[in-house]
mmCIF file of C-alpha atoms in Angstrom:
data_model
loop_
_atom_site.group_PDB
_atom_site.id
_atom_site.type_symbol
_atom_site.label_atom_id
_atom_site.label_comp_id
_atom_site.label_asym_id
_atom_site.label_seq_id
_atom_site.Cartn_x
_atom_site.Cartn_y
_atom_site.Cartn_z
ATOM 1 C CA UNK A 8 0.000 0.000 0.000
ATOM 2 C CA UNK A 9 2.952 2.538 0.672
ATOM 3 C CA UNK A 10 4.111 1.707 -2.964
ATOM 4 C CA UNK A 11 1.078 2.585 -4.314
ATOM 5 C CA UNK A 12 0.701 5.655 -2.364
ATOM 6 C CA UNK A 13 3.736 6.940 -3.219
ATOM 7 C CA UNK A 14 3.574 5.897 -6.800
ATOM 8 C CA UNK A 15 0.221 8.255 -6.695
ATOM 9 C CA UNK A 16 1.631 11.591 -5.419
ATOM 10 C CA UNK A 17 5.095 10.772 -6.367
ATOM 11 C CA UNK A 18 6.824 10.888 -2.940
ATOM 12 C CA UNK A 19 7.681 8.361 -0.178
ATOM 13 C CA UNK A 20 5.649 9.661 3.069
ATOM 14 C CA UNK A 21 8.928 11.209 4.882
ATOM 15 C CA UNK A 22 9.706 12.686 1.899
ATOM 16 C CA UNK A 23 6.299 14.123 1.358
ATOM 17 C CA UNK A 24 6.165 15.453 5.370
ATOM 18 C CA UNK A 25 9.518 17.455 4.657
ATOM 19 C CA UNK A 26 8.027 19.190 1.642
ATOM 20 C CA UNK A 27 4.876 20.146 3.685
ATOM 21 C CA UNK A 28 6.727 21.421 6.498
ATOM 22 C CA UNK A 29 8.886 23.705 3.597
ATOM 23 C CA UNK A 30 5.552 25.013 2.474
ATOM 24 C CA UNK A 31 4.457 25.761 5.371
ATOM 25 C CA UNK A 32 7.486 28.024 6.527
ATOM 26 C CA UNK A 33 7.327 29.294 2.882
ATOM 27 C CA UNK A 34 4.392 30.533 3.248
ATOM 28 C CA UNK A 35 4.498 31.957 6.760
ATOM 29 C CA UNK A 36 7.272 33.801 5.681
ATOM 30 C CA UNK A 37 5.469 35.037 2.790
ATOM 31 C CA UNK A 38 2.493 36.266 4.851
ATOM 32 C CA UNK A 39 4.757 37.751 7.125
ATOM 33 C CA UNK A 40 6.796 40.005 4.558
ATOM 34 C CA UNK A 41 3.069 40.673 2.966
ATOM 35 C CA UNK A 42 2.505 42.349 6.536
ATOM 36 C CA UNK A 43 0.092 39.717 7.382
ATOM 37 C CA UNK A 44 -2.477 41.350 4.077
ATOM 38 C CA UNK A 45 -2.720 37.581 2.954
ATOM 39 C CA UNK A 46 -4.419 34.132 4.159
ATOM 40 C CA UNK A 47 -1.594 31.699 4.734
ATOM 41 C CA UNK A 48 -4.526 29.274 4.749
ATOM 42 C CA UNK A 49 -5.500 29.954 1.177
ATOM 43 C CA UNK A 50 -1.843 30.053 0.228
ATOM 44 C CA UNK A 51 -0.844 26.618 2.146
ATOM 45 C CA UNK A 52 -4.201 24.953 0.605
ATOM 46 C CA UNK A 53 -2.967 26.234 -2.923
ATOM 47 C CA UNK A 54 0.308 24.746 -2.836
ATOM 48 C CA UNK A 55 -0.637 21.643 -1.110
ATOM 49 C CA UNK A 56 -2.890 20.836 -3.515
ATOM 50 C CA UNK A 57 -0.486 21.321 -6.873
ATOM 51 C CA UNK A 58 1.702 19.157 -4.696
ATOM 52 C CA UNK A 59 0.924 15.810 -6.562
ATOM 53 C CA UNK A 60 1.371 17.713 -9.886
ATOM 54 C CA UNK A 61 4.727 18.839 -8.789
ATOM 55 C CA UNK A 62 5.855 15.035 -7.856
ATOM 56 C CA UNK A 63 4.521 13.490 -10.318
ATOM 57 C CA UNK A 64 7.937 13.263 -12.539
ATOM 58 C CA UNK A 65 9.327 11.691 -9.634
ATOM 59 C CA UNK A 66 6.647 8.841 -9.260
ATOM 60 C CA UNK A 67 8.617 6.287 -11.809
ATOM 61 C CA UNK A 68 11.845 6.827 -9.737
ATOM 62 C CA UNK A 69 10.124 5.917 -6.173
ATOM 63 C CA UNK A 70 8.495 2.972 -7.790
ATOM 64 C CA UNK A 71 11.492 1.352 -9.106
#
């Protein structure tokens, strides 16, 4: 099952969990240099979701 699942978005789960955690201080620090003017939620959901897309290329690698 952790194949498949990381066949689907394209990283293993650790790897995946590291490149939330980046986001996420990516994006705090881009709501705090916006002066706090922007919704790190809607920013955090954006880039979350294109995740997969992002991975993708790398789903043949993990699955080898």
């Amino acid at each position: 099952m952790a194949r498949e699942l990381a066949g689907r978005v394209g990283l293993r789960a650790e790897h995946r969990g590291e490149a939330e955690r980046l986001l996420t201080r990516s994006v705090d620090e881009e709501v705090r240099r916006g002066g706090g003017k922007l919704d790190a939620g809607v920013l955090l959901a954006r880039a979350l979701s294109a995740m997969d897309e992002w991975t993708a290329p790398a789903a043949e690698e993990y699955a080898a």
